[in-house]
XYZ file of C-alpha atoms in Angstrom:
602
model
C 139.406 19.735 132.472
C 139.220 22.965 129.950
C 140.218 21.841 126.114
C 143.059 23.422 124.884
C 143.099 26.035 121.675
C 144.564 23.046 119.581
C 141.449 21.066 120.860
C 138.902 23.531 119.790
C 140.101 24.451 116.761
C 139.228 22.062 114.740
C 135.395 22.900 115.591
C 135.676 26.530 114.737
C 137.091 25.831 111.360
C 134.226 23.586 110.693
C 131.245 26.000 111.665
C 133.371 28.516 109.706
C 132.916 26.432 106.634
C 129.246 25.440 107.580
C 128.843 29.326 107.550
C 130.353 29.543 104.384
C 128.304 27.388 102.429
C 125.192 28.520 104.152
C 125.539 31.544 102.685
C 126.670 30.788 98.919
C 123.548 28.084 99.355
C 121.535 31.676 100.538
C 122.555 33.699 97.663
C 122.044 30.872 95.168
C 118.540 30.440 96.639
C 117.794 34.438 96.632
C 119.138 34.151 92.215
C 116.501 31.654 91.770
C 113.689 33.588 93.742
C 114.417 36.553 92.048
C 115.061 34.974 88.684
C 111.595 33.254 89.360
C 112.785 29.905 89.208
C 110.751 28.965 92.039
C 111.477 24.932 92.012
C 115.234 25.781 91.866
C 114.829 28.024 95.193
C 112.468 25.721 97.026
C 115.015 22.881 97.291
C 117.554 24.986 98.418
C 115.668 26.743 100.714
C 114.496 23.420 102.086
C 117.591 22.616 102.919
C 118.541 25.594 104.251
C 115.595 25.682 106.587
C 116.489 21.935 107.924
C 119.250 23.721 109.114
C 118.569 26.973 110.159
C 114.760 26.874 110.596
C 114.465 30.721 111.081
C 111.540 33.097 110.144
C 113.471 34.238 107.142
C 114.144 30.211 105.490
C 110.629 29.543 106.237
C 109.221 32.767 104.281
C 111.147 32.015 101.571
C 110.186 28.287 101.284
C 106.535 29.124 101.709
C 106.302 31.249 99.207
C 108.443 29.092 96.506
C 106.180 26.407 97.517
C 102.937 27.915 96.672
C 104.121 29.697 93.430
C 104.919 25.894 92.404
C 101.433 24.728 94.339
C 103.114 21.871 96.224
C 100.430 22.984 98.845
C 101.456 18.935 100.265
C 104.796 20.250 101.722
C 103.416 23.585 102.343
C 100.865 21.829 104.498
C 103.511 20.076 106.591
C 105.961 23.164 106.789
C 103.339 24.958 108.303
C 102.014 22.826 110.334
C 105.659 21.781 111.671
C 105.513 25.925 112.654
C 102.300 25.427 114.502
C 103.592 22.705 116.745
C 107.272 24.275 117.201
C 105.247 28.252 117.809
C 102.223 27.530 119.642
C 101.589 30.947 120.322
C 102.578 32.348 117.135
C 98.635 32.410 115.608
C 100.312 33.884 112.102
C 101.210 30.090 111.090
C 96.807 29.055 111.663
C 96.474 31.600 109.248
C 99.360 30.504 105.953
C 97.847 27.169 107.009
C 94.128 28.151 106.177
C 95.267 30.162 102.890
C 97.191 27.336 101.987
C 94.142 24.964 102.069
C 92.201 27.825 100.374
C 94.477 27.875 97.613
C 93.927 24.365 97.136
C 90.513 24.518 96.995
C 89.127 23.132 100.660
C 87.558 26.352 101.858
C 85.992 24.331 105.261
C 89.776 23.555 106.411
C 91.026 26.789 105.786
C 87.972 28.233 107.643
C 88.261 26.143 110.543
C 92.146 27.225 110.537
C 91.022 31.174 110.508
C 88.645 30.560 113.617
C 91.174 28.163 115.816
C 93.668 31.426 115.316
C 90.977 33.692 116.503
C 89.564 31.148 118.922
C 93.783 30.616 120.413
C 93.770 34.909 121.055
C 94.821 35.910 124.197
C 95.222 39.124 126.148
C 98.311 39.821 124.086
C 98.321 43.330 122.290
C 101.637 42.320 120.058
C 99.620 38.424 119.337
C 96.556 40.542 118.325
C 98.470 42.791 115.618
C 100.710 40.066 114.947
C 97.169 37.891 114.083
C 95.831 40.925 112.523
C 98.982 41.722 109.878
C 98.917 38.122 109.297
C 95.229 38.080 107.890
C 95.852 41.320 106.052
C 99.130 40.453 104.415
C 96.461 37.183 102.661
C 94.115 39.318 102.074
C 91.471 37.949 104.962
C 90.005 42.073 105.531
C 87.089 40.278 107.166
C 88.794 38.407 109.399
C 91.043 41.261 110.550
C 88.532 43.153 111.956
C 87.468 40.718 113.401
C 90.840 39.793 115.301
C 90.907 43.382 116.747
C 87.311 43.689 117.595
C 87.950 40.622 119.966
C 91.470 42.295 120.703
C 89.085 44.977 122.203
C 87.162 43.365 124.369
C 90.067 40.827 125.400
C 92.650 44.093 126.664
C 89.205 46.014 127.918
C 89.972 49.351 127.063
C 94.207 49.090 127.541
C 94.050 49.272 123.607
C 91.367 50.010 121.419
C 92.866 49.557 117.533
C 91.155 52.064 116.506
C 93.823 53.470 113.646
C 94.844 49.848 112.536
C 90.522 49.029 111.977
C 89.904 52.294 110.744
C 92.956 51.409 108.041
C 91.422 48.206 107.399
C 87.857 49.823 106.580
C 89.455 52.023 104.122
C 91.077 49.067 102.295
C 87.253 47.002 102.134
C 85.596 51.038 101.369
C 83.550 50.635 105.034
C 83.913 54.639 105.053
C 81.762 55.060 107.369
C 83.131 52.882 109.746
C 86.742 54.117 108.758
C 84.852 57.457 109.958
C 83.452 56.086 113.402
C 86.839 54.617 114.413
C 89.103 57.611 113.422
C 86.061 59.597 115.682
C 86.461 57.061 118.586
C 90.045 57.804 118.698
C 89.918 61.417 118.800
C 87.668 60.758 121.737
C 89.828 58.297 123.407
C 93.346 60.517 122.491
C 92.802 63.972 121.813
C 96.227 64.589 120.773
C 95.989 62.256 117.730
C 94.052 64.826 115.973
C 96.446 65.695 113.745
C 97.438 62.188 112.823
C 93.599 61.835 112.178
C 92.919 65.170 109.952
C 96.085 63.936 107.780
C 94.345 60.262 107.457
C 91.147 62.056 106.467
C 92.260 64.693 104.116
C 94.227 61.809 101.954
C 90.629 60.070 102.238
C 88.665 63.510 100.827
C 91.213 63.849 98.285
C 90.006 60.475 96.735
C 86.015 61.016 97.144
C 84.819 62.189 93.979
C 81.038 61.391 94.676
C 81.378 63.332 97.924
C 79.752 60.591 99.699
C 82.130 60.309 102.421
C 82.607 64.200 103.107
C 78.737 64.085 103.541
C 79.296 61.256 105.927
C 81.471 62.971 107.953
C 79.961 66.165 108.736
C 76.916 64.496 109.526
C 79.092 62.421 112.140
C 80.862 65.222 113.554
C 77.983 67.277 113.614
C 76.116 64.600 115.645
C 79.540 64.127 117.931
C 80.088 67.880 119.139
C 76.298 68.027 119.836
C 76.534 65.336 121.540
C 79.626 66.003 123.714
C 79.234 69.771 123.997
C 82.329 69.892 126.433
C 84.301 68.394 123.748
C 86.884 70.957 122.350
C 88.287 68.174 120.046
C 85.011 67.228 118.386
C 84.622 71.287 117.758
C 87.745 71.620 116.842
C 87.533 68.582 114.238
C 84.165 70.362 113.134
C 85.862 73.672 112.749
C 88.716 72.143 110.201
C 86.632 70.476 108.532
C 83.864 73.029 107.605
C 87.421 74.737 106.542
C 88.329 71.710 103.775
C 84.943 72.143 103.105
C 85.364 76.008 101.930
C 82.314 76.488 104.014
C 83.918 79.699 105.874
C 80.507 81.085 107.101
C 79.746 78.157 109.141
C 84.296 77.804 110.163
C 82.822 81.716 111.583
C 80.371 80.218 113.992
C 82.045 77.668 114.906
C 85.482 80.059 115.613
C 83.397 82.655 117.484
C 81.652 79.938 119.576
C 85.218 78.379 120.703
C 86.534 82.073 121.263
C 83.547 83.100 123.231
C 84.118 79.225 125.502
C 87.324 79.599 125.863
C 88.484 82.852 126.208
C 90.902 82.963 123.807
C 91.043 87.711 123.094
C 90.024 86.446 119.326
C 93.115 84.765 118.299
C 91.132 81.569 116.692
C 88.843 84.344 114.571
C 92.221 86.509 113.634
C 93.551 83.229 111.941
C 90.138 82.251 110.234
C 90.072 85.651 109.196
C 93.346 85.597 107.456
C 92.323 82.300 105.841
C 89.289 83.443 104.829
C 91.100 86.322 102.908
C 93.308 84.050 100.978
C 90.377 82.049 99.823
C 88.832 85.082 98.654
C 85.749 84.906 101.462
C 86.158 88.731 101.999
C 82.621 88.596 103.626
C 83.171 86.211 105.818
C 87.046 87.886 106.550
C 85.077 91.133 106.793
C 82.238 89.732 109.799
C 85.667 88.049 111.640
C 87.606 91.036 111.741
C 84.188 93.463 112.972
C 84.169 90.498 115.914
C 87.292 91.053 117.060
C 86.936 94.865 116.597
C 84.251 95.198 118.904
C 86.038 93.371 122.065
C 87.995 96.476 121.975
C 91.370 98.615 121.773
C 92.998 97.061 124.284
C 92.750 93.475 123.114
C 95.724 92.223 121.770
C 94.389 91.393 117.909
C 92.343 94.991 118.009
C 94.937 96.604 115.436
C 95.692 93.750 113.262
C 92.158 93.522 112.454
C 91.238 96.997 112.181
C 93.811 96.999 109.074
C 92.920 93.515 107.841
C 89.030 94.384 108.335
C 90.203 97.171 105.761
C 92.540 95.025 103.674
C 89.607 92.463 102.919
C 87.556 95.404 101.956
C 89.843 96.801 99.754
C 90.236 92.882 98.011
C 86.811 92.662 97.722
C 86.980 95.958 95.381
C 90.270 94.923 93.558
C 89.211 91.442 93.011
C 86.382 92.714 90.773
C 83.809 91.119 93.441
C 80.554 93.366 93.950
C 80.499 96.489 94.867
C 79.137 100.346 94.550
C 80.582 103.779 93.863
C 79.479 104.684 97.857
C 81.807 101.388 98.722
C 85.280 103.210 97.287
C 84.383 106.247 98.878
C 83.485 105.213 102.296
C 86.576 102.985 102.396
C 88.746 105.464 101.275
C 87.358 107.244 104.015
C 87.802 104.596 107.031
C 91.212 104.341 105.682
C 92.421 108.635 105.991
C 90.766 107.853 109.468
C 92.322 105.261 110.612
C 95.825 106.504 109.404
C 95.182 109.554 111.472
C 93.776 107.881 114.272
C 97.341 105.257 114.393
C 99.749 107.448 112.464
C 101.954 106.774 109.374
C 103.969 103.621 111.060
C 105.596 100.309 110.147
C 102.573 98.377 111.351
C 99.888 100.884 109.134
C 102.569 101.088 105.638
C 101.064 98.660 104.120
C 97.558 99.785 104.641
C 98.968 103.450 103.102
C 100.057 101.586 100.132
C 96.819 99.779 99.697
C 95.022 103.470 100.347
C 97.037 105.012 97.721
C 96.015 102.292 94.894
C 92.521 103.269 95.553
C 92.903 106.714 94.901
C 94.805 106.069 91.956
C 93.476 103.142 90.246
C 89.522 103.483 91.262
C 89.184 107.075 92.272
C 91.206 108.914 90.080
C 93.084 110.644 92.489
C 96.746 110.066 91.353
C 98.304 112.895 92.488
C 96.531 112.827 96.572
C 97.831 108.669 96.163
C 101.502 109.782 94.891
C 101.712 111.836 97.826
C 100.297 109.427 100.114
C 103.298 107.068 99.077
C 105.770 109.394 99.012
C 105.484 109.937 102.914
C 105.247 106.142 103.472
C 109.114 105.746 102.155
C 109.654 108.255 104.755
C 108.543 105.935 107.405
C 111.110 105.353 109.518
C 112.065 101.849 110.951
C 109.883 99.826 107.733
C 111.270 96.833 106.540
C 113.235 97.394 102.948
C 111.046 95.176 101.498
C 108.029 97.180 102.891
C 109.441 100.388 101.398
C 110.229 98.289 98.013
C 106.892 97.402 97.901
C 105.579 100.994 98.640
C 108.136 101.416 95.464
C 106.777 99.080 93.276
C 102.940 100.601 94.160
C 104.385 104.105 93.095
C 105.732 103.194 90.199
C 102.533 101.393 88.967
C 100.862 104.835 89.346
C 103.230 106.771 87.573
C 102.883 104.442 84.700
C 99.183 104.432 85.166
C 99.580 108.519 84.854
C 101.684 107.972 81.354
C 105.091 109.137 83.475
C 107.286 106.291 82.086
C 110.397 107.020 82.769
C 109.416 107.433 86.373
C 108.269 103.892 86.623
C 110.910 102.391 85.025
C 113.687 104.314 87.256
C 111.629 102.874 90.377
C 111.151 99.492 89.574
C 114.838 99.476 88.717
C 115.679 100.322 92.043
C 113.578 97.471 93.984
C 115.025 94.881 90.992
C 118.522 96.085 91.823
C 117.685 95.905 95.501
C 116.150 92.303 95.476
C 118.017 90.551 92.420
C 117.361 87.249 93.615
C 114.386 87.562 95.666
C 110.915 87.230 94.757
C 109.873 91.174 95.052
C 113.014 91.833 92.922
C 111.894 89.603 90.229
C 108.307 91.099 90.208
C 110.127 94.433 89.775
C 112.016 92.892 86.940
C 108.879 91.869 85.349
C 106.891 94.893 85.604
C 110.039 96.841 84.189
C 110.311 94.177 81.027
C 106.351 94.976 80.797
C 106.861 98.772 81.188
C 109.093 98.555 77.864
C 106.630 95.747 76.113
C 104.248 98.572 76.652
C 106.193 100.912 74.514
C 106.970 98.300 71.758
C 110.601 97.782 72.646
C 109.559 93.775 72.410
C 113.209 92.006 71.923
C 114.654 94.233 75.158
C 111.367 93.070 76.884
C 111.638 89.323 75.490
C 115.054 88.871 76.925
C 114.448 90.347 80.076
C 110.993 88.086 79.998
C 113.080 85.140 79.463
C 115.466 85.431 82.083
C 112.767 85.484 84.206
C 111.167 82.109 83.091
C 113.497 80.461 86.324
C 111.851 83.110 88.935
C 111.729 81.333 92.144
C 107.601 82.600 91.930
C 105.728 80.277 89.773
C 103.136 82.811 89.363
C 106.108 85.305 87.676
C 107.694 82.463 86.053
C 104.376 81.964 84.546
C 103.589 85.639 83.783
C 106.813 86.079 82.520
C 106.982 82.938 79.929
C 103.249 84.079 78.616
C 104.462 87.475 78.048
C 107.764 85.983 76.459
C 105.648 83.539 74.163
C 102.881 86.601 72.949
C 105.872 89.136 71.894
C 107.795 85.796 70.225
C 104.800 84.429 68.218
C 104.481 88.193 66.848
C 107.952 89.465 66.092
C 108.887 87.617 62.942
C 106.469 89.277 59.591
C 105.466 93.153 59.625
C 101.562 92.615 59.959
C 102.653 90.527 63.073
C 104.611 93.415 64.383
C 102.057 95.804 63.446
C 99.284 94.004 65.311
C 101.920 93.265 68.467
C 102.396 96.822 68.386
C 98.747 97.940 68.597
C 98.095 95.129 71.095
C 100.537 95.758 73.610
C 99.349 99.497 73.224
C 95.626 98.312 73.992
C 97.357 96.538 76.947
C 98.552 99.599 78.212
C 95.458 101.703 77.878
C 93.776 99.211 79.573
C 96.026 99.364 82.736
C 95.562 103.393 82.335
C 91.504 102.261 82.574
C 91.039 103.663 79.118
C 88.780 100.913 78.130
C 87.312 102.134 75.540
C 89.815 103.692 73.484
C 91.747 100.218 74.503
C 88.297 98.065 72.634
C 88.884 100.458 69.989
C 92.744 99.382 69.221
C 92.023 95.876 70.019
C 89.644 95.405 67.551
C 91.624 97.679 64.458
C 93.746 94.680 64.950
C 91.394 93.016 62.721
C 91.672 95.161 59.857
C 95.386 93.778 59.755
C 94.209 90.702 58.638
C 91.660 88.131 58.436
C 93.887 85.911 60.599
C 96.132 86.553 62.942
C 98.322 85.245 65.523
C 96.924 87.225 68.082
C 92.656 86.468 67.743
C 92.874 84.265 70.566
C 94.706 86.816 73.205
C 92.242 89.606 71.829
C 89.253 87.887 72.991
C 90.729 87.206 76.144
C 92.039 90.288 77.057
C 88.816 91.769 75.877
C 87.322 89.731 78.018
C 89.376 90.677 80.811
C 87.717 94.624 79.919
C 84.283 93.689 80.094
C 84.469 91.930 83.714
C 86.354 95.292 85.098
C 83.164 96.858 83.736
C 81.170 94.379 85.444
C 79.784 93.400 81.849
C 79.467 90.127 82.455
C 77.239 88.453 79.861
C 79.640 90.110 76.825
C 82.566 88.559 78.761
C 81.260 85.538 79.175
C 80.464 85.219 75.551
C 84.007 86.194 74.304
C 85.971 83.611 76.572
C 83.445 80.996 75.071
C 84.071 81.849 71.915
C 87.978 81.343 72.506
C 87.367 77.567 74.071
C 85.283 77.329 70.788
C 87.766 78.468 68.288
C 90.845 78.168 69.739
C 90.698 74.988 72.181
C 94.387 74.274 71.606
C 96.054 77.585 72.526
C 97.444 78.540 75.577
C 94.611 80.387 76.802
C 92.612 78.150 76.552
C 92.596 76.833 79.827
C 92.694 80.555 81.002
C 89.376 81.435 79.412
C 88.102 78.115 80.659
C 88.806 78.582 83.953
C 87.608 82.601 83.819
C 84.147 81.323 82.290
C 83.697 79.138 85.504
C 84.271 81.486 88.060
C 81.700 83.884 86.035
C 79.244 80.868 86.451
C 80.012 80.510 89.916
C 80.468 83.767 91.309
C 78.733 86.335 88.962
C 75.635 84.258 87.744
C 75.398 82.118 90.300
C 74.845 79.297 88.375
C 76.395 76.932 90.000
C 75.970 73.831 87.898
C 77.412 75.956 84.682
C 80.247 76.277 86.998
C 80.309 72.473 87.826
C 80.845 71.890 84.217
C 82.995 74.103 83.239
C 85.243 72.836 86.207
C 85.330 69.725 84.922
C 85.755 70.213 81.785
C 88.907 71.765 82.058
C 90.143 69.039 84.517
C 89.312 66.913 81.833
C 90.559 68.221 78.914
C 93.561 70.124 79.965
C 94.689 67.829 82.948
C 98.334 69.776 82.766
C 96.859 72.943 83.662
C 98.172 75.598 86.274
C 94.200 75.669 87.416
C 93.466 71.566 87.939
C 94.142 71.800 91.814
C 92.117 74.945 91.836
C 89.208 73.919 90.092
C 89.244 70.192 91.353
C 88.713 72.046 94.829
C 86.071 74.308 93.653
C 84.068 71.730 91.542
C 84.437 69.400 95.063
C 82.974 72.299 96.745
C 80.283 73.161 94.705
C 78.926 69.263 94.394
C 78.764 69.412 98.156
């Protein structure tokens, strides 16, 4: 016989109001617990677990219970789980930190072995067992769970990211390093999960310990397992963390040459190589790829980058000779003829044409030379605008002003809200600093200071804070005024004349406002001369003198890479480095030189 609705009724109501209570009982509980009135919460969560005895009432309890150390009930709450979850191993292990916390370390060891000793063939009961000992702090005992995980699943699952995890959190980085390597051998396509566990891991090592650790393992793996692409692969990103580009170079070439691959793996290292300033080693890729011939499909593209890391090299101030300009200005003509004047060689023209100006003192051949590129047909308007922008750097360079500024009006009117339009803006705001109109230049500076490019923003708000800190008394103005004309002698490689104003500056006064930005742009004269001790000496006399103004951290910063680069002196360099991560921590260089000083210590 089926009740009727009258019948049941009655029942529905009641579990309704059951319900009801339950949960104003809940969110009385959850006050206390968060309110830290742990005594409070345990009774009602006692209750509430005598009649709901879920997961979440018996979290709850526990924990109340052992932040008010009534380990007695915790005892029997746990063990009330064990005999109700026989297979659930977690409730061994609150057991055995429950009699830890009370101070019987043989029960709560015998507790952490009978959950080990109870594992079964279970991957989800071997995490489960695992997460249980981590989440009290049992690292050891962890490991240990998966290790006999391993051998209980033979090979289905190795836990190789979940012990590898757990050796980071105990500092076992060498075993953190062996397990992440087992897994890339098990699963090559985890590499990527693995190089983003490992770089968060090199980020940390100061000492360099574990880098060293590494290479020596994967060194020892892709020897060992020549057939390995993974291990090589693993060897070739990390010898690119590592900066170490000429070994990346061997190792690209040897995966090119295995695998067939026209040079595409040596293209890329190449381009990375020239945006870490390792023209050499950009240089050597490039010749490689060169010499597999025309009708490979990277032949072109490194032809022109081969001479685009040359032509860095030069402009970067790095080493080079008189015979170096003039043989690259050659390979360039040639290899203009030899591919025409195209939208895949314009930017190659443009580079051409700031040799001739700026190092060869051929402005007029290079103002040709860029007048034909804007003739190009099919280029890219930002292509041509950049062609602009190279043009009108020349004419300034040549003392044609108005030319300039008319050109670099055109790409900022072009561009207004893209990067190349804002570089435009700023070399047009420098144009008229350079011919003392400073409060036109200010505000132009100063609109500029939210550029979407942090390096303009940057350049902008520097230029913006030198005319500012100089435009107020007439001695102030005077000196801006000769300054900003030694700046533009200087960009017109009239160095000497440009000394000669910088340092009539000084007759002004016997302080100024400007001391500090005349040593470093003097500085900045003597390393384009390649006079490196003099330079060297002037930015350490700004740290010296002026350790609080914004160069500073500049001439810091310079000083190093003379150490590193010029001298050689690599330890110099190291301190330096680290001096400036130390005592200017805000700096636009710290990620720079925390990379370089990492590098250098090996």
């Amino acid at each position: 016989m089926n009740p009727s609705f009258s019948q049941i009724q009655p029942s529905i109501q009641q579990q309704s109001k059951n319900i009801s209570q339950i949960n104003n009982e809940e969110k009385l509980a959850l006050h206390y617990y968060r309110n830290k009135e742990y005594e409070k919460a345990a009774e009602l969560y006692e209750k509430l677990y005598k009649k709901s005895p879920t997961q979440y009432h018996y979290t709850y309890y526990m924990y109340c219970l052992l932040q008010i150390r009534d380990f007695k009930k915790a005892e029997k709450l746990a063990g009330k789980q064990i005999k109700k979850n026989p297979t659930h191993l977690k409730y061994h292990v609150d057991l055995g930190y429950i009699y830890q916390l009370a101070g019987k370390p043989a029960l709560s060891k015998k507790e952490y072995d009978e959950a080990i000793r109870k594992l079964s063939p279970d991957a989800y009961q071997i995490k489960d067992l695992a997460n249980a000992f981590y989440i009290r702090a049992q690292i050891e005992y962890a490991v240990e769970t998966y290790l006999i995980g391993q051998k209980l699943l033979r090979g289905k699952h190795s836990f190789h990211f979940e012990l590898a995890n757990l050796y980071r959190v105990n500092g076992n980085y060498g075993e953190m390093i062996d397990e992440y390597l087992a897994e890339l051998g098990d699963n090559p396509e985890s590499m990527n999960r693995i190089q983003n566990r490992l770089q968060a891991v090199i980020n940390e090592d100061l000492e360099g310990s574990i880098s060293n650790y590494l290479w020596k393992a994967l060194l020892k793996k892709s020897q060992r397992n020549p057939d390995n692409i993974e291990f090589s692969e693993m060897l070739l990103w990390f010898s690119i963390q590592k900066q170490d580009f000429e070994f990346a170079l061997v190792q690209a070439k040897s995966l090119d040459r295995r695998f067939q691959e026209n040079g595409q793996r040596v293209y890329e290292l190449a381009r990375l190589c020239i945006s870490n300033m390792a023209y050499d080693q950009a240089i050597d890729a490039f010749n490689y790829i060169i010499k597999k011939g025309k009708e490979k499909p990277f032949y072109l593209s490194s032809v022109i980058g081969q001479l685009n890391a040359r032509y860095l090299k030069i402009i970067s101030g790095l080493f080079y000779q008189k015979s170096d300009l003039t043989m690259l200005e050659k390979d360039y003509i040639t290899t203009v003829e030899a591919f025409g004047k195209t939208p895949e060689t314009i930017t190659m023209i443009r580079d051409l044409a700031h040799l001739q100006a700026f190092y060869l003192d051929k402005q007029d051949e290079a103002i040709e030379m860029l007048k034909s590129a804007l003739k190009i047909s099919y280029a890219s308007p930002k292509t041509i605008s950049e062609c602009k922008i190279e043009l009108a750097d020349i004419f300034l360079f040549s003392g044609e002003v108005w030319e300039a500024t008319l050109l670099y009006s055109q790409v900022e009117k072009a561009f207004k809200h893209e990067p190349i339009g804002h570089l435009a803006k700023f070399k047009n705001a420098r144009l008229t600093y350079y011919i003392g109109e400073f409060e036109w230049a200010k505000a132009q500076l100063d609109v500029l200071k939210a550029a979407t490019s942090k390096l303009i923003a940057n350049d902008a708000m520097r230029l913006s804070l030198l005319i500012g800190d100089n435009l107020d008394a007439d001695s102030a103005m005077n000196g801006l005024r000769l300054f900003s004309k030694a700046d533009l002698l200087s960009f017109q490689n009239k160095d000497d004349l440009a000394l000669k104003t910088l340092d009539s500056i000084y007759l002004i006064s016997s302080y100024h406002t400007l001391f500090d930005d005349i040593l470093f742009k003097k500085a900045g004269i003597k390393i384009k001369n390649k006079q490196y001790t003099e330079a060297d000496s002037l930015l350490q006399q700004l740290v010296s003198n002026y350790p609080y103004e914004i160069l500073a951290d500049d001439a810091l910063f310079m000083r190093a890479e003379l150490q590193e680069i010029y001298f050689q002196n690599q330890n110099t360099a190291m301190e330096l480095y680290q001096q400036l991560l130390l005592n200017y921590p805000g700096s636009l260089y710290t990620v720079e030189a925390r990379k370089r000083f990492r590098r250098l210590r090996g």
